[in-house]
Short mmCIF file of C-alpha atoms in Angstrom, two decimals:
data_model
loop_
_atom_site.label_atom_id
_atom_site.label_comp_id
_atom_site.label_asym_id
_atom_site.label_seq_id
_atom_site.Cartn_x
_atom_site.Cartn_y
_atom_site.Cartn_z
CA UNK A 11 48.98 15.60 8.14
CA UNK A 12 51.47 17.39 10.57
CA UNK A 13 49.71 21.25 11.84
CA UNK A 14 52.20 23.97 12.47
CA UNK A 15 53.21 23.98 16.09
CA UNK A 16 52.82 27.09 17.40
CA UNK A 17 55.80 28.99 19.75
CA UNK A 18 55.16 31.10 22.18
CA UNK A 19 57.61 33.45 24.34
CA UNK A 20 55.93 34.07 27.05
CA UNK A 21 54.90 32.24 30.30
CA UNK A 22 51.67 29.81 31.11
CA UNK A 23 50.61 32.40 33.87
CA UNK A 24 47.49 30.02 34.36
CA UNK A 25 49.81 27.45 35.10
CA UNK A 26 51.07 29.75 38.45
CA UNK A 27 47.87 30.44 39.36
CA UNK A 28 47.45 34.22 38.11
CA UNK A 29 43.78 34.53 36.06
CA UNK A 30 44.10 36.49 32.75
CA UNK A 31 42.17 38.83 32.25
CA UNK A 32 38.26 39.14 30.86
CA UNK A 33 39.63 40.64 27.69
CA UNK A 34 42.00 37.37 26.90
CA UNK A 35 39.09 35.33 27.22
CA UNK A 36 36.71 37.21 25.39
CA UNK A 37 38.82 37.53 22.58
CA UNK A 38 39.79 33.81 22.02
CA UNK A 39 35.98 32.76 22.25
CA UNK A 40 35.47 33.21 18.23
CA UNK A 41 39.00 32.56 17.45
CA UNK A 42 40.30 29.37 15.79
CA UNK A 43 41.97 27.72 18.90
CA UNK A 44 45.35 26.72 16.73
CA UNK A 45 45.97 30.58 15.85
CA UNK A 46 45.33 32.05 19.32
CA UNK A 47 48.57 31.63 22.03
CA UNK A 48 48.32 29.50 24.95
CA UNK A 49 46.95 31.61 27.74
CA UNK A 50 43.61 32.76 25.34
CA UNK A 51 43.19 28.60 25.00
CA UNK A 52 43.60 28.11 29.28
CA UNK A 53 41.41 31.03 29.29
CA UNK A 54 38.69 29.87 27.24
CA UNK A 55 35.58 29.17 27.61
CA UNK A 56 35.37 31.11 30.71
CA UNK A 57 33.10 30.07 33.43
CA UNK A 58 30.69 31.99 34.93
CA UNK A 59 31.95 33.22 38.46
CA UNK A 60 28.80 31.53 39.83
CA UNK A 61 29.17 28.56 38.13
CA UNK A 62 32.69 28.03 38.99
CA UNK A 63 32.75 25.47 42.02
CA UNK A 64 30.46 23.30 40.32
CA UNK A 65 32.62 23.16 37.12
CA UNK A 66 35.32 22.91 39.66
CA UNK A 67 34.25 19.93 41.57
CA UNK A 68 33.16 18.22 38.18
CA UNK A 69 36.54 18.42 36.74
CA UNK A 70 38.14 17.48 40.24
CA UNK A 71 36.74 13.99 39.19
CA UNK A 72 39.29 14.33 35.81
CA UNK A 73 42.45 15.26 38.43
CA UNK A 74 41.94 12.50 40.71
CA UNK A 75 41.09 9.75 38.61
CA UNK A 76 44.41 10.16 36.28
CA UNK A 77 45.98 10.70 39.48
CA UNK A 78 44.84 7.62 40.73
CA UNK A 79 46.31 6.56 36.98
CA UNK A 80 49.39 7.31 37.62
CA UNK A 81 49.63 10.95 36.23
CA UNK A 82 51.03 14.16 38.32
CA UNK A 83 47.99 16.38 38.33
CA UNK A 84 47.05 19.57 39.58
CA UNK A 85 43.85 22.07 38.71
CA UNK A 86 44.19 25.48 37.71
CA UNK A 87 42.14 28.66 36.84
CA UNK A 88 40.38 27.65 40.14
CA UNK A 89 40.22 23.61 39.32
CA UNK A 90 38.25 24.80 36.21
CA UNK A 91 41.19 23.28 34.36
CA UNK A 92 43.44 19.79 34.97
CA UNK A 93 46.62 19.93 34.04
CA UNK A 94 49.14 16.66 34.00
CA UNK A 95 52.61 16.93 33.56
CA UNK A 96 55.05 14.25 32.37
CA UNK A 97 58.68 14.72 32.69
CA UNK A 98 60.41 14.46 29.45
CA UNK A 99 62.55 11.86 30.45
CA UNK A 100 59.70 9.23 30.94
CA UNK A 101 58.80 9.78 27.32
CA UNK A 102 62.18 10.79 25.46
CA UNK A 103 65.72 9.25 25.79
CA UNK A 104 68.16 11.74 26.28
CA UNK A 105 68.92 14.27 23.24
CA UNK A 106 66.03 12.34 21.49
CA UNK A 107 62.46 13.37 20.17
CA UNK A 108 61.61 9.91 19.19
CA UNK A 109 59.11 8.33 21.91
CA UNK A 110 60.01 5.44 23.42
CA UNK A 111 57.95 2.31 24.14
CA UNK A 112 56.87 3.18 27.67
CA UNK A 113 56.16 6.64 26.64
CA UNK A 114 54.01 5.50 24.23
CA UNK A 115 51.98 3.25 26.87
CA UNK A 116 52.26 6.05 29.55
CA UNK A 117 50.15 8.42 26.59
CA UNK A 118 48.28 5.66 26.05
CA UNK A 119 46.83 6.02 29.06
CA UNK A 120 45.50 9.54 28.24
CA UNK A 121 43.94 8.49 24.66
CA UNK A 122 40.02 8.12 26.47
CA UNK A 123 40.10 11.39 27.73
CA UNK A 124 42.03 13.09 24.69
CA UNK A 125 39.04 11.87 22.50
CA UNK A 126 36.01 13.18 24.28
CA UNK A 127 36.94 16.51 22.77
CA UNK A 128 32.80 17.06 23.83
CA UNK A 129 34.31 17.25 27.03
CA UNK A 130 37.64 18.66 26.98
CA UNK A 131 39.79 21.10 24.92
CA UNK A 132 43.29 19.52 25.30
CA UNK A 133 45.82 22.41 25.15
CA UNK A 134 50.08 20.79 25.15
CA UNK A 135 53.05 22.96 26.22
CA UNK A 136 56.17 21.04 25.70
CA UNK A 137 58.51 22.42 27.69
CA UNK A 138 62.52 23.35 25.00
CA UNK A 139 61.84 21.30 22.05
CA UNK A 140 59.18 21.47 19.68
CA UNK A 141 59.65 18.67 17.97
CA UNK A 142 58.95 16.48 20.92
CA UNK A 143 55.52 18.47 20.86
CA UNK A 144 55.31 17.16 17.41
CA UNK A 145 56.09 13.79 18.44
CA UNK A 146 53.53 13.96 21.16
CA UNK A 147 50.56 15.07 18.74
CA UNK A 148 51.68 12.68 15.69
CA UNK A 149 51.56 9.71 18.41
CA UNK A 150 47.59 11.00 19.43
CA UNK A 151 46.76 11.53 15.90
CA UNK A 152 47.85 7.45 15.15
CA UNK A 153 46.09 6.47 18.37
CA UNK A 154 42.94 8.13 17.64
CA UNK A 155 43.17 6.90 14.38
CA UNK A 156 43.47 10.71 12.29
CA UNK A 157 43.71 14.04 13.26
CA UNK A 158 44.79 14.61 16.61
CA UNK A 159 42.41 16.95 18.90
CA UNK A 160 45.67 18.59 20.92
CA UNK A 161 46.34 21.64 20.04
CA UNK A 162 50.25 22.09 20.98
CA UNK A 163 52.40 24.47 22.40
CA UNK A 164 56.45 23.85 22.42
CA UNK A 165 57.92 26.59 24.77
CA UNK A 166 61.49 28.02 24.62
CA UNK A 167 64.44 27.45 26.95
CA UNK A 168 63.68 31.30 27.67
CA UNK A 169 60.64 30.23 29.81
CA UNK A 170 62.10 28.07 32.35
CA UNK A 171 59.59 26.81 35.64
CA UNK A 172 63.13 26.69 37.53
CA UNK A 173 66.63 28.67 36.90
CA UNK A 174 68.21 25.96 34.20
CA UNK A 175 71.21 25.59 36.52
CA UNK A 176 72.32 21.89 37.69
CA UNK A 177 70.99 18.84 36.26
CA UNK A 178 67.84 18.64 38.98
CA UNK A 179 66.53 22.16 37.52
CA UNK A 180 67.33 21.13 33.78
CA UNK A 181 64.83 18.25 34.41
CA UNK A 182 62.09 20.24 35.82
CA UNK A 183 62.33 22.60 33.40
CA UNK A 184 62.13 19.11 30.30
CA UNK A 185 58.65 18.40 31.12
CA UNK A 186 54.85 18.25 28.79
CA UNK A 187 52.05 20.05 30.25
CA UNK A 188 48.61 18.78 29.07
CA UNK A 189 45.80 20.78 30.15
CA UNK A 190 42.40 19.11 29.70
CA UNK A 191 39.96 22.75 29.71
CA UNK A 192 36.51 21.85 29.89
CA UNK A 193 34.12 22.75 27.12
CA UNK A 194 30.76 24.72 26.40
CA UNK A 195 28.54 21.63 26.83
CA UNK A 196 30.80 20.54 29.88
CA UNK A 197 30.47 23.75 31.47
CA UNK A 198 26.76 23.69 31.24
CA UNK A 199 26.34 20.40 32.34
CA UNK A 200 28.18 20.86 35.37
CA UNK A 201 25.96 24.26 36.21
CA UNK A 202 22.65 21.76 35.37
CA UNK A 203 23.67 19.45 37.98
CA UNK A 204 24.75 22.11 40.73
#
């Protein structure tokens, strides 16, 4: 069963490194996570300003082992949050949303860590098309064998990371974003072993 993709118009702020603010959070906390937008699922669940270096340094262990993978990674909110991006082009031929092969083995790749949804919210921003976000999601739903866990994002060509001039800034701007945001239970079981 395909779930409605939802479009947002505005930038992943988190993604730059500005925090949202408390309100944001707090209001996505009882919210369905497929009817909130993107920055109230990077934002939540907040971490205690205390406990944030330990949740931190626990998820560090998520960046640099599917670095070590293969995967451009990078934390934000702090390092509370890992995000991977995959350009388009190593998932998509050109002017196409069906996945090819070594896309398929590349998100492969991410299938352990997509499933532990004990562990991880996985939020997707797929950067002009949506039905490549589509394509993404119906690929982790047949991996995982039903429903897929990612809740996904497909962004408009009117939030570009670079001006979409020349080709080089045309590929930055074709690129998924998967953001692995660590849950309640994680969250408290990094602050247990602080």
């Amino acid at each position: 069963m395909m779930r409605r993709l939802v479009v947002i118009s505005r930038c992943i702020c988190l993604a730059a490194g500005i925090l949202l603010s408390p309100q944001l959070s707090d209001a996505a906390n009882d919210e369905d996570p497929y009817s909130v937008n993107i920055e109230q699922n990077l934002a939540t669940p907040a971490v205690n300003a205390k406990h944030s270096v330990a949740v931190a340094n626990a998820m560090g262990l998520l960046t640099r082992t599917l670095r070590q993978a293969g995967f451009e990674t990078q934390g934000v909110r702090k390092g509370e949050v890992t995000m991977v991006t995959i350009p388009c082009r190593d998932l998509f031929g050109p002017n196409s949303i069906e996945l090819k092969a070594k896309g398929k083995q590349l998100l492969s790749k991410l299938v352990p860590y997509i499933k532990r949804s004990d562990k991880y919210k996985v939020v997707m921003a797929v950067r002009i098309t949506s039905d490549r976000a589509n394509a993404i999601d119906e690929y982790f739903a047949s991996a995982l064998g039903g429903e897929s866990p990612v809740i996904p994002y497909g962004l408009g060509n009117d939030e570009p990371v670079a001006p979409n001039t020349g080709v080089a800034n045309r590929e930055k701007n074709r690129r998924v974003e998967i953001y692995f945001v660590p849950t309640k239970d994680f969250i408290d079981n990094a602050r247990k072993k602080k």
